[in-house]
Short mmCIF file of C-alpha atoms and ligand atoms in Angstrom, two decimals:
data_model
loop_
_atom_site.label_atom_id
_atom_site.label_comp_id
_atom_site.label_asym_id
_atom_site.label_seq_id
_atom_site.Cartn_x
_atom_site.Cartn_y
_atom_site.Cartn_z
CA MET A 30 0.00 0.00 0.00
CA PHE A 31 1.14 3.56 -0.60
CA LYS A 32 -0.21 6.99 0.31
CA ALA A 33 -1.84 9.11 -2.38
CA LEU A 34 -4.21 11.98 -2.92
CA LEU A 35 -7.21 10.80 -4.89
CA VAL A 36 -9.75 12.92 -6.74
CA ASP A 37 -13.15 11.32 -7.19
CA LYS A 38 -16.65 12.34 -8.12
CA PRO A 39 -19.15 10.15 -6.27
CA GLY A 40 -22.49 11.28 -7.62
CA ASP A 41 -21.90 14.92 -8.50
CA ARG A 42 -19.75 15.66 -5.45
CA TYR A 43 -16.15 16.54 -6.40
CA GLN A 44 -13.71 15.48 -3.70
CA CYS A 45 -10.00 15.03 -3.10
CA THR A 46 -8.87 12.92 -0.15
CA LEU A 47 -5.66 11.52 1.29
CA THR A 48 -5.93 7.76 1.04
CA GLU A 49 -4.01 4.50 0.60
CA LEU A 50 -3.83 2.68 -2.73
CA ASP A 51 -2.28 -0.61 -3.76
CA ASP A 52 -0.22 -1.41 -6.85
CA ALA A 53 -3.26 -2.88 -8.61
CA GLN A 54 -4.75 0.63 -8.67
CA LEU A 55 -1.79 2.07 -10.57
CA PRO A 56 -2.52 2.87 -14.23
CA GLU A 57 -0.88 1.39 -17.32
CA GLY A 58 2.75 2.27 -17.89
CA ASN A 59 6.17 0.74 -18.44
CA VAL A 60 8.01 2.52 -15.61
CA THR A 61 7.07 2.43 -11.92
CA VAL A 62 8.52 5.34 -9.95
CA ARG A 63 9.02 5.51 -6.19
CA VAL A 64 8.16 9.20 -5.77
CA ALA A 65 10.30 11.32 -3.44
CA TYR A 66 8.80 14.77 -4.07
CA SER A 67 5.96 16.30 -5.99
CA THR A 68 4.71 19.88 -6.04
CA ILE A 69 1.65 22.10 -6.16
CA ASN A 70 1.40 24.10 -9.37
CA TYR A 71 -1.52 26.40 -10.21
CA LYS A 72 -2.99 23.61 -12.36
CA ASP A 73 -2.78 21.17 -9.43
CA GLY A 74 -4.78 23.71 -7.43
CA LEU A 75 -7.46 23.62 -10.13
CA ALA A 76 -7.40 19.80 -10.22
CA ILE A 77 -7.57 19.26 -6.46
CA THR A 78 -10.34 21.79 -5.83
CA GLY A 79 -12.27 21.05 -9.03
CA ARG A 80 -12.34 24.79 -9.81
CA SER A 81 -11.71 23.99 -13.51
CA PRO A 82 -12.23 20.69 -15.33
CA VAL A 83 -8.54 19.76 -15.31
CA ILE A 84 -9.20 16.13 -14.35
CA ARG A 85 -10.82 14.20 -17.12
CA LYS A 86 -10.98 10.70 -15.63
CA PHE A 87 -12.17 9.54 -12.18
CA PRO A 88 -10.87 8.41 -9.78
CA LEU A 89 -7.42 9.91 -10.45
CA VAL A 90 -4.31 10.80 -8.48
CA PRO A 91 -3.56 14.52 -9.12
CA GLY A 92 -0.06 15.94 -9.53
CA ILE A 93 1.36 17.07 -12.87
CA ASP A 94 4.96 16.72 -11.62
CA CYS A 95 7.04 14.20 -9.73
CA ALA A 96 10.64 13.29 -9.05
CA GLY A 97 11.87 9.99 -7.72
CA THR A 98 13.60 6.69 -8.38
CA VAL A 99 12.73 4.01 -10.90
CA GLU A 100 11.46 0.93 -9.06
CA ALA A 101 10.66 -1.23 -12.11
CA SER A 102 10.97 -0.62 -15.83
CA THR A 103 10.49 -2.38 -19.14
CA HIS A 104 11.37 0.82 -21.02
CA PRO A 105 14.79 0.63 -22.74
CA ASP A 106 15.90 4.08 -21.49
CA PHE A 107 15.31 3.55 -17.77
CA LYS A 108 16.64 1.02 -15.24
CA PRO A 109 15.70 0.45 -11.58
CA GLY A 110 17.56 2.82 -9.27
CA GLU A 111 17.76 5.69 -11.77
CA SER A 112 16.56 9.12 -10.75
CA VAL A 113 13.90 10.68 -13.00
CA VAL A 114 11.70 13.76 -13.45
CA LEU A 115 8.19 13.97 -14.88
CA ASN A 116 6.43 17.14 -16.02
CA GLY A 117 3.05 17.18 -17.73
CA TRP A 118 2.08 14.97 -20.68
CA GLY A 119 -1.46 14.89 -19.24
CA VAL A 120 -0.28 13.23 -16.02
CA GLY A 121 -2.43 14.47 -13.14
CA GLU A 122 -5.15 15.23 -15.73
CA SER A 123 -6.02 12.02 -17.59
CA HIS A 124 -3.37 9.66 -16.13
CA SER A 125 -2.77 9.24 -12.38
CA GLY A 126 -0.04 11.60 -11.23
CA GLY A 127 2.67 12.53 -8.80
CA LEU A 128 0.89 13.40 -5.55
CA ALA A 129 1.46 9.87 -4.25
CA GLN A 130 4.31 7.72 -3.00
CA LYS A 131 4.22 5.73 -6.24
CA ALA A 132 3.44 6.50 -9.88
CA ARG A 133 3.28 4.35 -12.99
CA LEU A 134 4.20 6.25 -16.12
CA SER A 135 5.33 5.89 -19.70
CA GLY A 136 9.10 6.00 -20.00
CA ASP A 137 8.60 8.22 -23.05
CA TRP A 138 7.43 10.98 -20.70
CA LEU A 139 10.37 10.79 -18.29
CA ILE A 140 13.65 12.62 -18.40
CA PRO A 141 16.75 11.65 -16.43
CA MET A 142 17.26 13.81 -13.33
CA PRO A 143 19.81 16.51 -14.22
CA ALA A 144 22.98 15.85 -12.20
CA ALA A 145 22.83 19.37 -10.77
CA PHE A 146 19.57 18.73 -8.90
CA THR A 147 18.26 16.62 -6.05
CA PRO A 148 14.66 15.37 -6.45
CA ARG A 149 13.59 18.08 -3.99
CA GLN A 150 15.26 20.81 -6.05
CA ALA A 151 13.77 19.43 -9.27
CA MET A 152 10.31 19.73 -7.74
CA ALA A 153 11.09 23.18 -6.35
CA ILE A 154 11.47 24.02 -10.04
CA GLY A 155 8.63 21.79 -11.25
CA THR A 156 6.42 22.62 -14.20
CA ALA A 157 6.29 26.28 -13.12
CA GLY A 158 10.07 26.69 -13.23
CA TYR A 159 10.49 24.63 -16.37
CA ALA A 160 7.79 26.75 -18.07
CA ALA A 161 9.60 29.89 -16.88
CA MET A 162 12.72 28.65 -18.68
CA LEU A 163 10.67 27.88 -21.83
CA CYS A 164 9.49 31.52 -21.72
CA VAL A 165 13.03 32.83 -21.24
CA GLN A 166 14.23 30.65 -24.13
CA ALA A 167 11.42 31.99 -26.35
CA LEU A 168 12.66 35.54 -25.69
CA GLU A 169 16.23 34.40 -26.29
CA ARG A 170 15.34 32.81 -29.66
CA HIS A 171 13.61 36.06 -30.62
CA GLY A 172 16.88 37.87 -29.97
CA VAL A 173 15.87 39.88 -26.90
CA THR A 174 19.03 41.03 -25.10
CA PRO A 175 19.70 43.11 -21.96
CA ALA A 176 21.01 45.94 -24.15
CA GLN A 177 17.53 46.37 -25.65
CA GLY A 178 16.01 47.41 -22.34
CA GLU A 179 13.91 46.25 -19.42
CA VAL A 180 11.92 43.04 -19.22
CA LEU A 181 8.62 42.66 -17.40
CA VAL A 182 7.62 39.59 -15.33
CA THR A 183 3.96 39.37 -14.29
CA GLY A 184 2.58 37.19 -11.52
CA ALA A 185 5.99 37.87 -10.07
CA SER A 186 5.67 36.32 -6.62
CA GLY A 187 4.19 33.07 -8.01
CA GLY A 188 6.07 29.99 -9.19
CA VAL A 189 6.60 30.92 -12.84
CA GLY A 190 7.27 34.56 -11.92
CA SER A 191 9.80 33.84 -9.16
CA VAL A 192 11.87 31.51 -11.33
CA ALA A 193 11.62 33.83 -14.35
CA ILE A 194 12.98 36.75 -12.28
CA ALA A 195 15.92 34.67 -11.05
CA LEU A 196 16.71 33.45 -14.58
CA LEU A 197 16.37 36.80 -16.37
CA SER A 198 18.35 38.72 -13.76
CA GLY A 199 20.99 35.98 -13.95
CA ARG A 200 21.19 36.68 -17.70
CA GLY A 201 21.86 40.35 -17.01
CA PHE A 202 18.41 41.81 -17.68
CA ARG A 203 16.94 44.72 -15.73
CA VAL A 204 13.84 42.92 -14.48
CA VAL A 205 10.66 44.76 -13.50
CA ALA A 206 8.40 42.57 -11.35
CA SER A 207 4.64 43.13 -11.34
CA THR A 208 2.94 41.87 -8.20
CA GLY A 209 -0.21 42.13 -6.13
CA LYS A 210 1.92 41.54 -3.05
CA LEU A 211 3.91 44.73 -2.61
CA ASP A 212 4.87 43.54 0.87
CA GLU A 213 6.98 40.91 -0.95
CA THR A 214 9.15 43.61 -2.55
CA GLY A 215 12.18 42.49 -0.51
CA TYR A 216 11.70 38.87 -1.63
CA LEU A 217 11.41 39.92 -5.31
CA LYS A 218 14.49 42.16 -5.11
CA ASP A 219 16.48 39.37 -3.46
CA LEU A 220 15.56 37.17 -6.45
CA GLY A 221 16.98 39.80 -8.78
CA ALA A 222 14.16 42.25 -9.58
CA ALA A 223 15.51 45.78 -10.11
CA GLU A 224 12.06 47.35 -9.66
CA VAL A 225 8.73 46.15 -8.29
CA ILE A 226 5.43 47.58 -9.58
CA ASP A 227 1.84 47.19 -8.42
CA ARG A 228 -0.03 44.78 -10.68
CA ALA A 229 -3.04 47.14 -10.51
CA LEU A 230 -1.14 49.25 -13.07
CA LEU A 231 -1.59 46.41 -15.58
CA SER A 232 -4.76 44.56 -14.61
CA ALA A 233 -7.44 47.06 -15.72
CA PRO A 234 -8.48 47.80 -19.32
CA GLY A 235 -5.86 50.03 -21.01
CA LYS A 236 -5.16 51.74 -24.33
CA PRO A 237 -4.36 49.80 -27.53
CA LEU A 238 -0.83 51.26 -27.43
CA ALA A 239 1.06 52.58 -24.43
CA ARG A 240 4.50 54.13 -23.97
CA GLU A 241 7.09 51.67 -25.28
CA ARG A 242 8.85 50.24 -22.24
CA TRP A 243 9.51 46.47 -22.43
CA ALA A 244 12.08 44.75 -24.60
CA GLY A 245 10.50 41.48 -23.52
CA VAL A 246 7.81 40.13 -21.23
CA VAL A 247 7.18 36.86 -19.37
CA ASP A 248 3.48 36.76 -18.58
CA ALA A 249 1.86 34.22 -16.25
CA VAL A 250 -1.36 36.18 -15.86
CA GLY A 251 -3.24 36.62 -19.18
CA SER A 252 -6.31 38.84 -19.63
CA HIS A 253 -5.89 42.66 -19.37
CA THR A 254 -2.41 42.21 -17.90
CA LEU A 255 -1.18 40.44 -21.03
CA VAL A 256 -2.93 42.95 -23.29
CA ASN A 257 -1.33 45.89 -21.44
CA ALA A 258 2.06 44.18 -21.50
CA CYS A 259 1.81 43.81 -25.30
CA ALA A 260 0.67 47.45 -25.62
CA ALA A 261 3.81 48.68 -23.83
CA THR A 262 6.28 46.35 -25.56
CA LYS A 263 8.90 48.15 -27.63
CA TYR A 264 9.03 48.07 -31.41
CA GLY A 265 10.10 44.55 -32.50
CA GLY A 266 9.97 43.18 -28.96
CA ALA A 267 8.51 39.90 -27.75
CA VAL A 268 6.06 38.65 -25.15
CA ALA A 269 6.03 35.04 -23.89
CA ALA A 270 2.59 34.11 -22.55
CA CYS A 271 2.18 30.99 -20.45
CA GLY A 272 -0.52 31.62 -17.87
CA LEU A 273 -4.02 32.69 -16.99
CA ALA A 274 -3.96 33.65 -13.29
CA GLN A 275 -6.04 36.76 -14.06
CA GLY A 276 -8.06 35.15 -16.85
CA MET A 277 -8.05 33.17 -20.05
CA ASP A 278 -9.40 36.08 -22.08
CA PHE A 279 -7.32 38.32 -24.33
CA PRO A 280 -9.36 41.54 -24.43
CA GLY A 281 -7.01 43.52 -26.67
CA THR A 282 -6.36 44.88 -30.14
CA VAL A 283 -3.89 43.90 -32.84
CA ALA A 284 -2.24 47.35 -32.64
CA PRO A 285 1.00 46.22 -30.94
CA PHE A 286 1.43 43.43 -33.51
CA ILE A 287 0.68 45.36 -36.69
CA LEU A 288 2.04 48.80 -35.70
CA ARG A 289 5.06 47.85 -33.62
CA GLY A 290 5.90 44.39 -34.95
CA VAL A 291 5.53 42.92 -31.46
CA THR A 292 5.57 39.10 -31.36
CA LEU A 293 3.41 37.14 -28.94
CA TYR A 294 4.79 33.67 -28.21
CA GLY A 295 2.54 31.00 -26.71
CA VAL A 296 4.42 28.74 -24.32
CA ASP A 297 3.20 25.23 -23.52
CA SER A 298 5.08 22.92 -21.20
CA VAL A 299 2.64 20.00 -21.13
CA MET A 300 3.14 18.55 -24.61
CA ALA A 301 6.54 20.08 -25.35
CA PRO A 302 8.74 17.52 -27.14
CA LYS A 303 11.43 15.72 -25.16
CA GLY A 304 14.35 17.57 -26.79
CA LYS A 305 12.90 20.95 -25.80
CA ARG A 306 12.37 19.72 -22.22
CA ILE A 307 15.89 18.43 -21.87
CA ALA A 308 17.28 21.69 -23.27
CA ALA A 309 15.20 23.67 -20.75
CA TRP A 310 16.27 21.46 -17.83
CA ASN A 311 19.93 21.65 -18.89
CA ALA A 312 19.68 25.44 -18.99
CA LEU A 313 18.04 25.46 -15.55
CA ALA A 314 20.91 23.31 -14.25
CA ALA A 315 23.46 25.71 -15.72
CA GLU A 316 21.81 28.97 -14.70
CA LEU A 317 19.55 28.68 -11.68
CA ASP A 318 21.36 29.79 -8.54
CA PRO A 319 20.72 27.09 -5.87
CA LEU A 320 20.51 29.77 -3.16
CA ARG A 321 17.79 31.62 -5.06
CA LEU A 322 16.00 28.31 -5.63
CA ALA A 323 16.15 27.57 -1.89
CA ALA A 324 14.73 31.05 -1.18
CA ILE A 325 11.61 30.38 -3.25
CA THR A 326 11.00 26.85 -1.89
CA HIS A 327 8.55 25.94 0.85
CA GLU A 328 8.11 22.27 1.79
CA ILE A 329 4.74 20.76 2.76
CA THR A 330 3.37 17.27 3.39
CA LEU A 331 0.93 15.30 1.24
CA ALA A 332 -1.88 16.09 3.73
CA GLU A 333 -1.03 19.80 3.63
CA ALA A 334 -1.25 19.77 -0.17
CA LEU A 335 -5.05 19.71 0.11
CA ALA A 336 -5.24 23.17 1.72
CA ALA A 337 -2.35 24.47 -0.39
CA ALA A 338 -4.47 23.82 -3.50
CA SER A 339 -6.96 26.50 -2.43
CA ASP A 340 -4.18 28.85 -1.31
CA ILE A 341 -2.46 28.81 -4.71
CA LEU A 342 -5.71 29.64 -6.52
CA ALA A 343 -6.28 32.50 -4.06
CA GLY A 344 -2.86 33.89 -5.05
CA LYS A 345 -1.63 33.41 -1.47
CA VAL A 346 1.41 31.26 -2.27
CA ARG A 347 4.83 32.84 -2.61
CA GLY A 348 7.33 31.01 -4.82
CA ARG A 349 7.11 27.25 -5.05
CA LEU A 350 5.57 24.55 -2.87
CA VAL A 351 7.36 21.19 -2.84
CA VAL A 352 5.42 18.23 -1.48
CA ASN A 353 7.33 15.63 0.49
CA VAL A 354 5.06 12.66 -0.28
CA ASN A 355 6.74 10.53 2.38
CA LYS A 356 5.78 12.85 5.24
P1 LIG B 404 1.14 30.78 -8.97
O1 LIG B 404 -0.21 30.77 -8.34
O2 LIG B 404 2.31 30.34 -8.19
O3 LIG B 404 1.44 32.26 -9.50
C1 LIG B 404 0.50 33.03 -10.14
C2 LIG B 404 0.67 34.46 -9.69
O4 LIG B 404 -0.17 35.29 -10.47
C3 LIG B 404 0.23 34.73 -8.26
O5 LIG B 404 1.20 34.40 -7.31
C4 LIG B 404 -0.03 36.21 -8.30
O6 LIG B 404 1.23 36.88 -8.23
C5 LIG B 404 -0.58 36.41 -9.71
N1 LIG B 404 -2.04 36.46 -9.71
C6 LIG B 404 -2.89 35.60 -9.08
N2 LIG B 404 -4.16 35.97 -9.29
C7 LIG B 404 -4.11 37.09 -10.07
C8 LIG B 404 -5.10 37.94 -10.62
N3 LIG B 404 -6.40 37.73 -10.41
N4 LIG B 404 -4.69 38.98 -11.36
C9 LIG B 404 -3.38 39.22 -11.58
N5 LIG B 404 -2.40 38.43 -11.06
C10 LIG B 404 -2.77 37.38 -10.34
O7 LIG B 404 0.99 29.95 -10.29
P2 LIG B 404 2.16 29.40 -11.24
O8 LIG B 404 3.27 30.37 -11.23
O9 LIG B 404 2.40 27.98 -10.96
O10 LIG B 404 1.43 29.49 -12.65
C11 LIG B 404 1.12 30.76 -13.20
C12 LIG B 404 0.22 30.59 -14.40
O11 LIG B 404 0.96 29.94 -15.43
C13 LIG B 404 -1.01 29.73 -14.16
O12 LIG B 404 -2.10 30.24 -14.90
C14 LIG B 404 -0.61 28.37 -14.69
O13 LIG B 404 -1.71 27.59 -15.07
C15 LIG B 404 0.25 28.78 -15.86
N6 LIG B 404 1.23 27.78 -16.27
C16 LIG B 404 1.26 27.43 -17.57
C17 LIG B 404 2.18 26.55 -18.05
C18 LIG B 404 2.22 26.25 -19.50
O14 LIG B 404 2.78 25.24 -19.88
N7 LIG B 404 1.68 27.12 -20.33
C19 LIG B 404 3.12 25.89 -17.13
C20 LIG B 404 3.07 26.39 -15.77
C21 LIG B 404 2.13 27.29 -15.37
P3 LIG B 404 1.40 38.31 -7.59
O15 LIG B 404 0.67 38.27 -6.27
O16 LIG B 404 2.88 38.46 -7.44
O17 LIG B 404 0.77 39.30 -8.52
#
């Protein structure tokens, strides 16, 4: 038997409970992983609370991320004892996921644990941090450089935002952090933000074009915030959009795209091909300062993950939550 969170829908009642499962309840898969750590991402918050229809099969173990050790494998790339990381691929949505002491997965979804990281550090990064690197790499491919000017990070105190600030400041950018938590200004500056602004400046309807300020943007928020970020992006600049913490809508105009040649990149971590994942994880290993990573990490237990799911949706979580599934 092993401990797991389980989402079920008896009748029409959506519930997530801490329970015990046995191996027979594991799904199909050619690699069995003894999980060490998982994490709570924004999407896990949606899945655990049922706020959005993230889970598409019941009952299901939530958790879009996990890190641990291979216990059994018939996949040619993985042998028992090897350390692995899983992000996305529909795990924790349509295939039982990482918020458990054991997971059964397809070896095609796994990547070897980068040597630079412990399983706990890999989950402190998690999908949020790996998506932050995908955003940074989108700006890099576009050719955005520190010499071109400031970059904006929205949802700054959250998981994607915190990691994006650390990465962009590490690359020499002047990072402006937009947050609803101005009392976290010290935390954001310690991560590398040069300036912290109130997200209220970006979250209300704005003009189609604003004063050109940003060479690049990492946006985890969507809605008016994303529209206003595009409207203030400099001629030829780029915006990497990965999130919807304010909303899924895009209530804007095409003005920034057709009058200033601004490019809006969509960033998806869930179905990103393996090569792109490994490149992102290698870059995280090379660039992410372990002290900054430690500063954004807060560890909780599997039981505490239930309440944390509501907290993350309420925007109350700072940085990243790692879940020690064995506590
Ligand atoms: P977090 O909850 O950790 O961070 C989101 C942050 O957004 C909050 O901390 C808060 O920051 C800000 N925020 C929350 N509510 C609002 C609001 N109503 N208006 C404006 N800002 C708000 O989540 P993650 O960092 O894990 O994820 C961020 C987003 O990115 C989510 O929508 C998530 O689904 C998405 N995502 C997408 C991925 C992809 O592959 N495309 C991968 C990973 C995440 P502050 O208080 O500092 O303003």
